[in-house]
PDB file of C-alpha atoms in Angstrom:
ATOM      1  CA  UNK A   1      24.744  93.148 126.928  1.00  0.00           C
ATOM      2  CA  UNK A   2      23.189  90.985 129.629  1.00  0.00           C
ATOM      3  CA  UNK A   3      25.597  90.159 132.424  1.00  0.00           C
ATOM      4  CA  UNK A   4      25.731  89.789 136.189  1.00  0.00           C
ATOM      5  CA  UNK A   5      28.841  90.102 138.322  1.00  0.00           C
ATOM      6  CA  UNK A   6      28.170  88.240 141.546  1.00  0.00           C
ATOM      7  CA  UNK A   7      29.654  86.056 144.258  1.00  0.00           C
ATOM      8  CA  UNK A   8      28.474  82.438 144.332  1.00  0.00           C
ATOM      9  CA  UNK A   9      29.194  82.221 148.070  1.00  0.00           C
ATOM     10  CA  UNK A  10      26.927  85.200 148.778  1.00  0.00           C
ATOM     11  CA  UNK A  11      23.410  84.114 149.735  1.00  0.00           C
ATOM     12  CA  UNK A  12      22.026  87.549 148.896  1.00  0.00           C
ATOM     13  CA  UNK A  13      23.477  87.455 145.368  1.00  0.00           C
ATOM     14  CA  UNK A  14      22.107  83.963 144.798  1.00  0.00           C
ATOM     15  CA  UNK A  15      18.660  84.937 146.115  1.00  0.00           C
ATOM     16  CA  UNK A  16      18.561  87.974 143.815  1.00  0.00           C
ATOM     17  CA  UNK A  17      19.624  85.928 140.775  1.00  0.00           C
ATOM     18  CA  UNK A  18      16.846  83.431 141.510  1.00  0.00           C
ATOM     19  CA  UNK A  19      14.359  86.251 142.067  1.00  0.00           C
ATOM     20  CA  UNK A  20      15.250  87.915 138.743  1.00  0.00           C
ATOM     21  CA  UNK A  21      14.157  84.855 136.743  1.00  0.00           C
ATOM     22  CA  UNK A  22      16.809  85.579 134.125  1.00  0.00           C
ATOM     23  CA  UNK A  23      16.451  84.880 130.409  1.00  0.00           C
ATOM     24  CA  UNK A  24      18.913  82.336 128.955  1.00  0.00           C
ATOM     25  CA  UNK A  25      21.043  85.008 127.278  1.00  0.00           C
ATOM     26  CA  UNK A  26      22.377  86.315 130.605  1.00  0.00           C
ATOM     27  CA  UNK A  27      26.042  85.741 131.307  1.00  0.00           C
ATOM     28  CA  UNK A  28      27.029  85.165 134.937  1.00  0.00           C
ATOM     29  CA  UNK A  29      30.511  85.918 136.241  1.00  0.00           C
ATOM     30  CA  UNK A  30      31.471  84.707 139.712  1.00  0.00           C
ATOM     31  CA  UNK A  31      34.015  87.390 140.604  1.00  0.00           C
ATOM     32  CA  UNK A  32      35.780  85.169 143.121  1.00  0.00           C
ATOM     33  CA  UNK A  33      36.580  82.544 140.471  1.00  0.00           C
ATOM     34  CA  UNK A  34      36.972  84.891 137.502  1.00  0.00           C
ATOM     35  CA  UNK A  35      38.532  88.221 138.450  1.00  0.00           C
ATOM     36  CA  UNK A  36      37.196  91.463 137.057  1.00  0.00           C
ATOM     37  CA  UNK A  37      39.358  92.854 134.271  1.00  0.00           C
ATOM     38  CA  UNK A  38      40.310  96.469 133.696  1.00  0.00           C
ATOM     39  CA  UNK A  39      38.086  96.510 130.599  1.00  0.00           C
ATOM     40  CA  UNK A  40      35.130  95.168 132.594  1.00  0.00           C
ATOM     41  CA  UNK A  41      35.454  97.738 135.394  1.00  0.00           C
ATOM     42  CA  UNK A  42      35.788 100.511 132.806  1.00  0.00           C
ATOM     43  CA  UNK A  43      32.674  99.214 131.024  1.00  0.00           C
ATOM     44  CA  UNK A  44      30.779  99.345 134.344  1.00  0.00           C
ATOM     45  CA  UNK A  45      32.137 102.820 135.100  1.00  0.00           C
ATOM     46  CA  UNK A  46      30.929 104.115 131.727  1.00  0.00           C
ATOM     47  CA  UNK A  47      27.353 103.310 132.816  1.00  0.00           C
ATOM     48  CA  UNK A  48      27.512 104.950 136.264  1.00  0.00           C
ATOM     49  CA  UNK A  49      28.664 108.226 137.784  1.00  0.00           C
ATOM     50  CA  UNK A  50      31.846 106.996 139.500  1.00  0.00           C
ATOM     51  CA  UNK A  51      34.020 104.091 140.570  1.00  0.00           C
ATOM     52  CA  UNK A  52      32.960 104.958 144.102  1.00  0.00           C
ATOM     53  CA  UNK A  53      29.374 103.958 143.240  1.00  0.00           C
ATOM     54  CA  UNK A  54      30.710 100.467 142.410  1.00  0.00           C
ATOM     55  CA  UNK A  55      32.726 100.257 145.634  1.00  0.00           C
ATOM     56  CA  UNK A  56      31.461  98.423 148.702  1.00  0.00           C
ATOM     57  CA  UNK A  57      32.142 100.212 151.955  1.00  0.00           C
ATOM     58  CA  UNK A  58      30.615  97.247 153.778  1.00  0.00           C
ATOM     59  CA  UNK A  59      33.485  94.925 152.847  1.00  0.00           C
ATOM     60  CA  UNK A  60      35.428  93.498 155.768  1.00  0.00           C
ATOM     61  CA  UNK A  61      38.700  94.570 154.115  1.00  0.00           C
ATOM     62  CA  UNK A  62      37.440  98.160 154.039  1.00  0.00           C
ATOM     63  CA  UNK A  63      37.416  98.134 157.833  1.00  0.00           C
ATOM     64  CA  UNK A  64      40.603  96.050 158.189  1.00  0.00           C
ATOM     65  CA  UNK A  65      42.583  98.423 155.956  1.00  0.00           C
ATOM     66  CA  UNK A  66      41.056 101.417 157.769  1.00  0.00           C
ATOM     67  CA  UNK A  67      40.034 102.950 154.438  1.00  0.00           C
ATOM     68  CA  UNK A  68      37.266 104.953 156.112  1.00  0.00           C
ATOM     69  CA  UNK A  69      39.939 107.242 157.528  1.00  0.00           C
ATOM     70  CA  UNK A  70      41.810 107.688 154.250  1.00  0.00           C
ATOM     71  CA  UNK A  71      41.088 110.067 151.406  1.00  0.00           C
ATOM     72  CA  UNK A  72      40.276 107.885 148.439  1.00  0.00           C
ATOM     73  CA  UNK A  73      40.106 109.127 144.865  1.00  0.00           C
ATOM     74  CA  UNK A  74      38.421 107.591 141.812  1.00  0.00           C
ATOM     75  CA  UNK A  75      41.599 105.777 140.754  1.00  0.00           C
ATOM     76  CA  UNK A  76      41.903 104.331 144.287  1.00  0.00           C
ATOM     77  CA  UNK A  77      38.368 102.916 144.178  1.00  0.00           C
ATOM     78  CA  UNK A  78      39.065 101.378 140.765  1.00  0.00           C
ATOM     79  CA  UNK A  79      42.357  99.845 141.911  1.00  0.00           C
ATOM     80  CA  UNK A  80      40.891  98.390 145.108  1.00  0.00           C
ATOM     81  CA  UNK A  81      38.055  96.761 143.134  1.00  0.00           C
ATOM     82  CA  UNK A  82      40.567  95.285 140.673  1.00  0.00           C
ATOM     83  CA  UNK A  83      42.838  94.180 143.517  1.00  0.00           C
ATOM     84  CA  UNK A  84      40.214  92.268 145.491  1.00  0.00           C
ATOM     85  CA  UNK A  85      36.724  91.115 144.482  1.00  0.00           C
ATOM     86  CA  UNK A  86      35.262  91.919 147.897  1.00  0.00           C
ATOM     87  CA  UNK A  87      35.362  95.641 147.092  1.00  0.00           C
ATOM     88  CA  UNK A  88      32.784  95.386 144.287  1.00  0.00           C
ATOM     89  CA  UNK A  89      29.293  96.219 145.484  1.00  0.00           C
ATOM     90  CA  UNK A  90      27.272  93.157 144.526  1.00  0.00           C
ATOM     91  CA  UNK A  91      25.575  92.131 142.425  1.00  0.00           C
ATOM     92  CA  UNK A  92      26.252  94.339 139.419  1.00  0.00           C
ATOM     93  CA  UNK A  93      23.724  93.766 136.655  1.00  0.00           C
ATOM     94  CA  UNK A  94      24.389  95.060 133.154  1.00  0.00           C
ATOM     95  CA  UNK A  95      21.426  95.016 130.796  1.00  0.00           C
ATOM     96  CA  UNK A  96      20.922  96.935 127.547  1.00  0.00           C
ATOM     97  CA  UNK A  97      23.322  99.778 128.443  1.00  0.00           C
ATOM     98  CA  UNK A  98      21.844 100.082 131.938  1.00  0.00           C
ATOM     99  CA  UNK A  99      23.581  99.229 135.186  1.00  0.00           C
ATOM    100  CA  UNK A 100      22.048  98.106 138.473  1.00  0.00           C
ATOM    101  CA  UNK A 101      24.445  98.111 141.415  1.00  0.00           C
ATOM    102  CA  UNK A 102      23.923  96.450 144.768  1.00  0.00           C
ATOM    103  CA  UNK A 103      21.186  94.586 146.546  1.00  0.00           C
ATOM    104  CA  UNK A 104      18.731  97.210 147.753  1.00  0.00           C
ATOM    105  CA  UNK A 105      15.056  96.402 147.087  1.00  0.00           C
ATOM    106  CA  UNK A 106      14.771  99.487 144.901  1.00  0.00           C
ATOM    107  CA  UNK A 107      17.708  98.432 142.688  1.00  0.00           C
ATOM    108  CA  UNK A 108      16.505  94.824 142.407  1.00  0.00           C
ATOM    109  CA  UNK A 109      12.972  95.942 141.473  1.00  0.00           C
ATOM    110  CA  UNK A 110      14.333  98.347 138.839  1.00  0.00           C
ATOM    111  CA  UNK A 111      16.450  95.533 137.357  1.00  0.00           C
ATOM    112  CA  UNK A 112      13.435  93.200 137.293  1.00  0.00           C
ATOM    113  CA  UNK A 113      11.330  95.790 135.469  1.00  0.00           C
ATOM    114  CA  UNK A 114      14.084  96.466 132.907  1.00  0.00           C
ATOM    115  CA  UNK A 115      14.700  92.756 132.240  1.00  0.00           C
ATOM    116  CA  UNK A 116      11.038  91.738 131.984  1.00  0.00           C
ATOM    117  CA  UNK A 117       9.544  94.608 130.008  1.00  0.00           C
TER     118      UNK A 117
END
């Protein structure tokens, strides 16, 4: 498994993809053009501790829907991510049964090390 869920209109995602210097076997999925499926989100969830860890609280819709002031449960996080791509913390990199979520330097460096061992 070598896949990246990203947004082609996101400069940060594109910079990280360039920086990773990916091997040819990587599959890229632009989540705006190809929605995440239930199977895909469940596959991601199996590699991390929660749906919440995949959820972006920085999304504009998070503020617009006032989700900060609501009690959200795991199923809610999953459903919001499936409902609208903006709720997935990006990029999500799947590589050899490992998952790297988000764009922090630490996460990107860990992904680089795993990919180029």
